[in-house]
CSV table of C-alpha atoms and ligand atoms in Angstrom, one decimal:
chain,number,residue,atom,x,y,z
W,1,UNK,CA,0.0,0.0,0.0
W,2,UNK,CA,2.6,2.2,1.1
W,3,UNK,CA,4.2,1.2,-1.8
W,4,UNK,CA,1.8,1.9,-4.4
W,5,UNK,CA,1.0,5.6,-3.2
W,6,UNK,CA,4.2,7.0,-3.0
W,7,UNK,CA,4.6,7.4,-6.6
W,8,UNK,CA,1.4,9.3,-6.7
W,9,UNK,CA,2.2,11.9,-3.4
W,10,UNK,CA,5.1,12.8,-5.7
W,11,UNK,CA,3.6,13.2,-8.6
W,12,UNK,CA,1.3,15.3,-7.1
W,13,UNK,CA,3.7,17.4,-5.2
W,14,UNK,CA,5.6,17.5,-8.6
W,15,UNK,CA,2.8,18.5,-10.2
W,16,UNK,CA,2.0,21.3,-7.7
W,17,UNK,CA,5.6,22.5,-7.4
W,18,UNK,CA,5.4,23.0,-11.5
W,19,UNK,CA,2.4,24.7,-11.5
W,20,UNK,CA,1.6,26.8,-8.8
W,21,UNK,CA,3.6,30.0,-8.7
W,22,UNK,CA,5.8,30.6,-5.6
W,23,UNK,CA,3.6,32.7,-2.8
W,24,UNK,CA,4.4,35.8,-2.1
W,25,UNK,CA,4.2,36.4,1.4
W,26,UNK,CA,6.5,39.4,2.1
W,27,UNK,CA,6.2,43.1,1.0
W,28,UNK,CA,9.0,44.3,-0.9
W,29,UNK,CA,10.6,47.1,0.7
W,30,UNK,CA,11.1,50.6,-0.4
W,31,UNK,CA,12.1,53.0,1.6
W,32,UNK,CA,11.5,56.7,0.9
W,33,UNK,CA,8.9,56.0,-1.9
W,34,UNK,CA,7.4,59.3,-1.4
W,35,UNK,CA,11.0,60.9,-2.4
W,36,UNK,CA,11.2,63.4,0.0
W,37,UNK,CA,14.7,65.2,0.6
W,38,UNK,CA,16.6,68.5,0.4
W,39,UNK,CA,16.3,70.4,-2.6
W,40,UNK,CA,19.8,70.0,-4.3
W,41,UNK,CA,21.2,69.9,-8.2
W,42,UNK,CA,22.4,66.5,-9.4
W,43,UNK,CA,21.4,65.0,-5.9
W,44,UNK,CA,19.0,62.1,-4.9
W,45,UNK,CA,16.4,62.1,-2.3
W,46,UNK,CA,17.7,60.1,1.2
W,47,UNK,CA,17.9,56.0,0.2
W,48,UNK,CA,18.4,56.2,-3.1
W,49,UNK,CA,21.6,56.6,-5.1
W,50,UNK,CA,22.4,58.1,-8.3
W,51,UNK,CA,22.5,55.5,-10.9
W,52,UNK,CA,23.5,57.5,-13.8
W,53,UNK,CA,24.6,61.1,-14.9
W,54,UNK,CA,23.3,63.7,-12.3
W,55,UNK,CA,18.9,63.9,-11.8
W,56,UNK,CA,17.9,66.4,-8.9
W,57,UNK,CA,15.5,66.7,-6.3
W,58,UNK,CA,13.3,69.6,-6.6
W,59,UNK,CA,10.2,71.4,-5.4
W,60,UNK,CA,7.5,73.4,-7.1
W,61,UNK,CA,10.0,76.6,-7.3
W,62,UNK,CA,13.1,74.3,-8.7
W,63,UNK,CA,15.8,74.6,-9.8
W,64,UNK,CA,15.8,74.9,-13.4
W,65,UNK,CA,12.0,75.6,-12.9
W,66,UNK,CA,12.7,76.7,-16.7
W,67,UNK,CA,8.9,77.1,-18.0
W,68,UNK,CA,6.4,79.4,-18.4
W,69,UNK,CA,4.2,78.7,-15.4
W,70,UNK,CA,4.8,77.8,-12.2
W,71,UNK,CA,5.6,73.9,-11.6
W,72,UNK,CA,2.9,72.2,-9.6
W,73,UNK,CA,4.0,69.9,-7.2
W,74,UNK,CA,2.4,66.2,-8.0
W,75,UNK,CA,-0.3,64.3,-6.0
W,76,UNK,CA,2.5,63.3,-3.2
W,77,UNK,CA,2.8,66.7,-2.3
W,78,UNK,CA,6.7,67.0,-1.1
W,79,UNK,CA,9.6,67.4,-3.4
W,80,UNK,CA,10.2,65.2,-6.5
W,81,UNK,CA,12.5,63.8,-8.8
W,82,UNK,CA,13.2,65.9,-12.0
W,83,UNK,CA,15.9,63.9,-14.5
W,84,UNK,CA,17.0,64.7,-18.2
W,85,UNK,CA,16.1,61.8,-20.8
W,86,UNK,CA,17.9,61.3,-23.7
W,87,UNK,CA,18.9,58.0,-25.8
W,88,UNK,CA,19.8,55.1,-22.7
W,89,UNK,CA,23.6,56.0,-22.0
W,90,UNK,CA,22.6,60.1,-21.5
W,91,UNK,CA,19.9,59.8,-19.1
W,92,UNK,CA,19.8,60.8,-16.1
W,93,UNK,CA,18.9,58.0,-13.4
W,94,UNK,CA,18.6,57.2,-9.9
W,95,UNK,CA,17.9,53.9,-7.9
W,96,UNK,CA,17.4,51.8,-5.1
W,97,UNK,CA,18.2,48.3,-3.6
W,98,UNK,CA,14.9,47.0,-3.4
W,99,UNK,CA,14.8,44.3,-0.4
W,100,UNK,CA,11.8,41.8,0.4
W,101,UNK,CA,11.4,40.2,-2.8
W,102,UNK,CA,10.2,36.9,-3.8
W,103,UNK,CA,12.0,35.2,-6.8
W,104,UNK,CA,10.1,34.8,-9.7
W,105,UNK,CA,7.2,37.0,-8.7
W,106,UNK,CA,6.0,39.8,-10.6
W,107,UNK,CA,5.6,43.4,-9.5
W,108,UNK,CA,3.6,46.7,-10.4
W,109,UNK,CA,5.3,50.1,-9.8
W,110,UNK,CA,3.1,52.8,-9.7
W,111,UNK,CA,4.1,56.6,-9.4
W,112,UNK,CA,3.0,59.9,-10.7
W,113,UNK,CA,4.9,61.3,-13.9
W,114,UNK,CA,5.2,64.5,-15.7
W,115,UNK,CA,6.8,66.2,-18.7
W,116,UNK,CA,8.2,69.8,-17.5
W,117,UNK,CA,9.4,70.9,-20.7
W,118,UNK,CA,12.4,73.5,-20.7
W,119,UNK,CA,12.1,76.8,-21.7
W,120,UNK,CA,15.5,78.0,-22.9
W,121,UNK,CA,16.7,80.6,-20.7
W,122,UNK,CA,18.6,82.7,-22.9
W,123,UNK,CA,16.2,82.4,-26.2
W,124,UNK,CA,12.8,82.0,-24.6
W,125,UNK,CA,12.9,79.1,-27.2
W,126,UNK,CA,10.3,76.3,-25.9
W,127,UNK,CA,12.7,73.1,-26.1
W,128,UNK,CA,12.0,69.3,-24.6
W,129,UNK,CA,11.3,66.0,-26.2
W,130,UNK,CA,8.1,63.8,-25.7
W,131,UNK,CA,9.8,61.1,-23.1
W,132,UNK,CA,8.5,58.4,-20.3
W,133,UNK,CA,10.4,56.8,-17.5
W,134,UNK,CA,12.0,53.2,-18.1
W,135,UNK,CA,12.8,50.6,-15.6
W,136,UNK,CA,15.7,48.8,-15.3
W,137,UNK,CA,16.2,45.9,-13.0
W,138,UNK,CA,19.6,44.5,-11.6
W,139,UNK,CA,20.6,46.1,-15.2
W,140,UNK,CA,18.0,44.1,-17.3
W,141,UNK,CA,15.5,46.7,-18.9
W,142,UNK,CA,12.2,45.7,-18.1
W,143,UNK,CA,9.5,47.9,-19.1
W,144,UNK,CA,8.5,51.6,-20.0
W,145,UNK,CA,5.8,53.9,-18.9
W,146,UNK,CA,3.3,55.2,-21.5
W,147,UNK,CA,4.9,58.5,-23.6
W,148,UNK,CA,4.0,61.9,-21.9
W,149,UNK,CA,4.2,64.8,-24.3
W,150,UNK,CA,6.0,68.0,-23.6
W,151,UNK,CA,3.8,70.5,-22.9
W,152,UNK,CA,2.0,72.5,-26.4
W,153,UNK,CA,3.1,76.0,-24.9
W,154,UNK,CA,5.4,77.0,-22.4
W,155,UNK,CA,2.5,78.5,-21.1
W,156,UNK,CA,0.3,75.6,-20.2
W,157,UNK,CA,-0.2,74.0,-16.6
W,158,UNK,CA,2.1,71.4,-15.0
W,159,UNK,CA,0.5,67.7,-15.7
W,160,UNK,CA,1.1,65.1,-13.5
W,161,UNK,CA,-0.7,61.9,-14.9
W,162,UNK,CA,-0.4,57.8,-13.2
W,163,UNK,CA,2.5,55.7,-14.8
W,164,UNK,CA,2.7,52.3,-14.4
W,165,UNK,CA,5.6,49.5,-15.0
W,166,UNK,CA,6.1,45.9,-13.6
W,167,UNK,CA,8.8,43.3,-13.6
W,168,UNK,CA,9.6,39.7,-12.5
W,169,UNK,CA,12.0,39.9,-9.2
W,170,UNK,CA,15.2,38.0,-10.3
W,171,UNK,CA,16.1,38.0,-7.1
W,172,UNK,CA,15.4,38.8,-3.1
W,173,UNK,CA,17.4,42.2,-3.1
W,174,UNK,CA,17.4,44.2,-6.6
W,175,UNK,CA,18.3,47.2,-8.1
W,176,UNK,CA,16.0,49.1,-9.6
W,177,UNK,CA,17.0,52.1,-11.7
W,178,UNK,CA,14.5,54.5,-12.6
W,179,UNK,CA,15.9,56.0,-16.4
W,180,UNK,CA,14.0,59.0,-17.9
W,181,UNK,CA,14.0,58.8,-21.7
W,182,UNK,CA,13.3,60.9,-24.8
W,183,UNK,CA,11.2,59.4,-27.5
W,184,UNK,CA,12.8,61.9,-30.2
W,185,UNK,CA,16.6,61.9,-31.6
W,186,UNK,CA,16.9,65.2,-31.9
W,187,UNK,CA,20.0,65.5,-29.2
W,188,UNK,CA,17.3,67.5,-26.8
W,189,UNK,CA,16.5,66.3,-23.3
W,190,UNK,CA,13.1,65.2,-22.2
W,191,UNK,CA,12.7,66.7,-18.8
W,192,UNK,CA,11.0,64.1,-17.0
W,193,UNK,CA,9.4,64.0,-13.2
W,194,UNK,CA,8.6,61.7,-11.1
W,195,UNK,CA,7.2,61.1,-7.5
W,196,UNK,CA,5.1,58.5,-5.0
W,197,UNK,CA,6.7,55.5,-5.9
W,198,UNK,CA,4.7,52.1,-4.9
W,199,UNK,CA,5.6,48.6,-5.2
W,200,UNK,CA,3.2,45.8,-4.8
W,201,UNK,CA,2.8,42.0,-6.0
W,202,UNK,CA,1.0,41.4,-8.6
W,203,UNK,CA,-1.7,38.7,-7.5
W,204,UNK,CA,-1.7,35.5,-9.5
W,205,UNK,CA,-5.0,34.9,-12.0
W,206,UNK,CA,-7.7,33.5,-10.4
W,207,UNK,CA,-7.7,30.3,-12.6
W,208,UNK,CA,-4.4,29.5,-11.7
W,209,UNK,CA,-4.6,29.7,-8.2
W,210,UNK,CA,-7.9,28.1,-8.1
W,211,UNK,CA,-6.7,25.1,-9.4
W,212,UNK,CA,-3.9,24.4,-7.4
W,213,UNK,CA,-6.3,24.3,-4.5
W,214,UNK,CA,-8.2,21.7,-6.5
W,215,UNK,CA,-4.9,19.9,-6.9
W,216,UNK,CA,-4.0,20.6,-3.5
W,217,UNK,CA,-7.5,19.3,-2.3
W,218,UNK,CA,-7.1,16.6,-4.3
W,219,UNK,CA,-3.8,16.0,-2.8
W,220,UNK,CA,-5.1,16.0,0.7
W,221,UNK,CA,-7.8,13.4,0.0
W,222,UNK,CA,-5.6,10.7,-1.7
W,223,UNK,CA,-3.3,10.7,1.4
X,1,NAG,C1,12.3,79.4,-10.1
X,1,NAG,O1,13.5,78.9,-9.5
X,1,NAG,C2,14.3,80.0,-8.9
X,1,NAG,C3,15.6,79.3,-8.5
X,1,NAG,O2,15.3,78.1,-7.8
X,1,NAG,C4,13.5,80.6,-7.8
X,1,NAG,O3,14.3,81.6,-7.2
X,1,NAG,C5,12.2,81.2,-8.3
X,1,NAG,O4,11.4,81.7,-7.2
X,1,NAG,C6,11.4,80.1,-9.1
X,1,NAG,N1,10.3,80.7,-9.7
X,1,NAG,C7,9.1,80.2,-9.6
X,1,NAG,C8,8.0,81.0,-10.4
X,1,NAG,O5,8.8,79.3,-8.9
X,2,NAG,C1,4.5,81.7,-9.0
X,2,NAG,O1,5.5,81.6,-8.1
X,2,NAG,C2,6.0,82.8,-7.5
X,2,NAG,C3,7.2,82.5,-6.7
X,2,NAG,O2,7.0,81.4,-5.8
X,2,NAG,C4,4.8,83.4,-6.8
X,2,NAG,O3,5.2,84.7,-6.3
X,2,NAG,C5,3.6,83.6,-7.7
X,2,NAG,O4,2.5,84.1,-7.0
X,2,NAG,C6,3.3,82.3,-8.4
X,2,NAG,N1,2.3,82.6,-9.5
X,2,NAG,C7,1.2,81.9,-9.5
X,2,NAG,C8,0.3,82.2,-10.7
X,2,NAG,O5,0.9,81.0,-8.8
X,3,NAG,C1,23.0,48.0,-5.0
X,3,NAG,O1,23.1,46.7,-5.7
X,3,NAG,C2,24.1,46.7,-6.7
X,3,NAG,C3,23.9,45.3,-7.4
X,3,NAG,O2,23.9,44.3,-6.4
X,3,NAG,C4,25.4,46.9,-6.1
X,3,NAG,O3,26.4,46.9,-7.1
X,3,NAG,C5,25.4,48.3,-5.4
X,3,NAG,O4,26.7,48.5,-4.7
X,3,NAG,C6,24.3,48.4,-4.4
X,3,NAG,N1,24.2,49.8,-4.0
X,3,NAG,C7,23.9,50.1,-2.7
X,3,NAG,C8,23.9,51.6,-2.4
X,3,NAG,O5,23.7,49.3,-1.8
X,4,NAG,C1,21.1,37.8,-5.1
X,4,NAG,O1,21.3,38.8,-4.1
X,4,NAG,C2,22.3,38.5,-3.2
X,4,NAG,C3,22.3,39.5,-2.1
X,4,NAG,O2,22.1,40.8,-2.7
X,4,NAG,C4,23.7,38.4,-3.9
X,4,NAG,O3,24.7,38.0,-3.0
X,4,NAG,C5,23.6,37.3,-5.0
X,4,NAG,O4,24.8,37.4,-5.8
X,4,NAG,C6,22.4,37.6,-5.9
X,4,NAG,N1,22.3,36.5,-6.9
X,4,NAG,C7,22.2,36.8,-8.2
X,4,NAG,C8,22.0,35.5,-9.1
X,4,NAG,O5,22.3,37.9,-8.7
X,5,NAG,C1,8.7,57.5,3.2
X,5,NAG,C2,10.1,57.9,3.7
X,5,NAG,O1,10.8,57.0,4.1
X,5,NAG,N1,10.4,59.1,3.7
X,5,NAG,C3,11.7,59.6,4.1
X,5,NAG,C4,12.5,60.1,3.0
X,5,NAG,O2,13.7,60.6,3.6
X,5,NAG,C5,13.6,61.7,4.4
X,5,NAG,C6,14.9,62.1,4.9
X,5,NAG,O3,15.6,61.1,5.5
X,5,NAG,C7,12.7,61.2,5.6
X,5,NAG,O4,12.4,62.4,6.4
X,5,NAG,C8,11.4,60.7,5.1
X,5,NAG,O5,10.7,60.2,6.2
């Protein structure tokens, strides 16, 4: 008897260990999501770190508030991250260590994200590229947010609109680089912002979990 049901308790615990997707049980942790710090040029909020060229940390009055209106401060009130996007190896970027991960699992970042624009100091002239933010994770790229448009006039109101970008954890601890980019070649920046960053598990699909706990039932009642 014993015999004959041991083959089947590991094939089912086979089975389940194929299928079912590991749980995630921990919160990852981010510290200083709502990127609050000294205002300072080519300087990153407390716990994070400059990951490439120099992005700042600014409030609604700057620096390089170079627009025609007055910058409005984003949904998570506080300062905010403001970082030039060119093509990959010219934009500015900042990151953190990211601890409480659970291999395998996939993530949703969420934050609020604007376009600034620059208004050239000297000429008036209204530059800036269309750009979004990309994610890169323990130096894999792994997605981009949706394209935000410079502003039509230098004129028109500060924007702040919901990204979103997700990735698998490829490990417990990651880095993960935030990279503003410009969609255009044209050797301008796209002034990029960014603020309120959260980072949650995405839940796996109801069919999938609901039939491991049939397996799992299943499982239970052959034993
Ligand atoms: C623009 O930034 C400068 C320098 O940070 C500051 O003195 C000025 O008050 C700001 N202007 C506006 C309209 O916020
Ligand atoms: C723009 O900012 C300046 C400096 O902070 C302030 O004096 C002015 O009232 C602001 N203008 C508007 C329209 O909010
Ligand atoms: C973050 O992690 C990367 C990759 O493991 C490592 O090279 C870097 O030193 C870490 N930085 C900090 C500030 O912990
Ligand atoms: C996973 O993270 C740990 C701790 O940061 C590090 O020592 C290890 O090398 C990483 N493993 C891989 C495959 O990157
Ligand atoms: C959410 C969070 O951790 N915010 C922190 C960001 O860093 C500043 C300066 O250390 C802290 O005052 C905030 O509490």
């Amino acid at each position: 008897m014993r015999i004959k049901l041991f083959p089947t308790l590991c094939c089912s615990s086979l089975l389940l260990l194929a299928i079912c997707p590991a749980g995630v049980d921990a919160m990852p942790v981010l510290m200083n999501s709502s990127l609050t710090g000294p205002v300072a040029t080519g300087t990153v909020p407390p716990d994070w770190f400059l990951w490439q060229k120099t992005p700042d940390t600014v409030d609604a009055t700057g620096p390089f508030n170079n627009t025609g209106v007055n910058w409005t401060l984003s949904p998570n009130g506080g300062t905010f991250v403001r970082a030039g996007g060119s093509d990959f190896p010219n934009s500015e970027a900042f990151a953190q260590n990211v601890t409480g991960l659970t291999i395998g699992a996939t993530y949703q970042v969420t934050f609020h994200q604007t376009n600034l624009g620059f208004e050239n100091p000297t000429s008036g002239a209204w530059n800036g590229e269309d750009g979004f933010w990309e994610l890169v994770v323990d130096g894999l790229s792994s997605d981009t947010s949706t394209t935000l448009s410079k502003q039509a006039v230098a004129t028109n109101p500060i924007v702040w609109t919901g990204g979103t970008m997700s990735f698998v954890a490829p490990n417990t601890t990651a880095e993960l680089a935030f990279v503003s980019r410009a969609v255009g070649t044209s050797g301008l920046a796209a002034y990029m912002g960014i603020d309120g960053i959260r980072i949650q598990p995405i839940p796996e699909p109801t069919a999938i979990v609901l039939l491991c706990f049939s397996l799992a039932a299943l499982a239970a009642k052959r034993r």
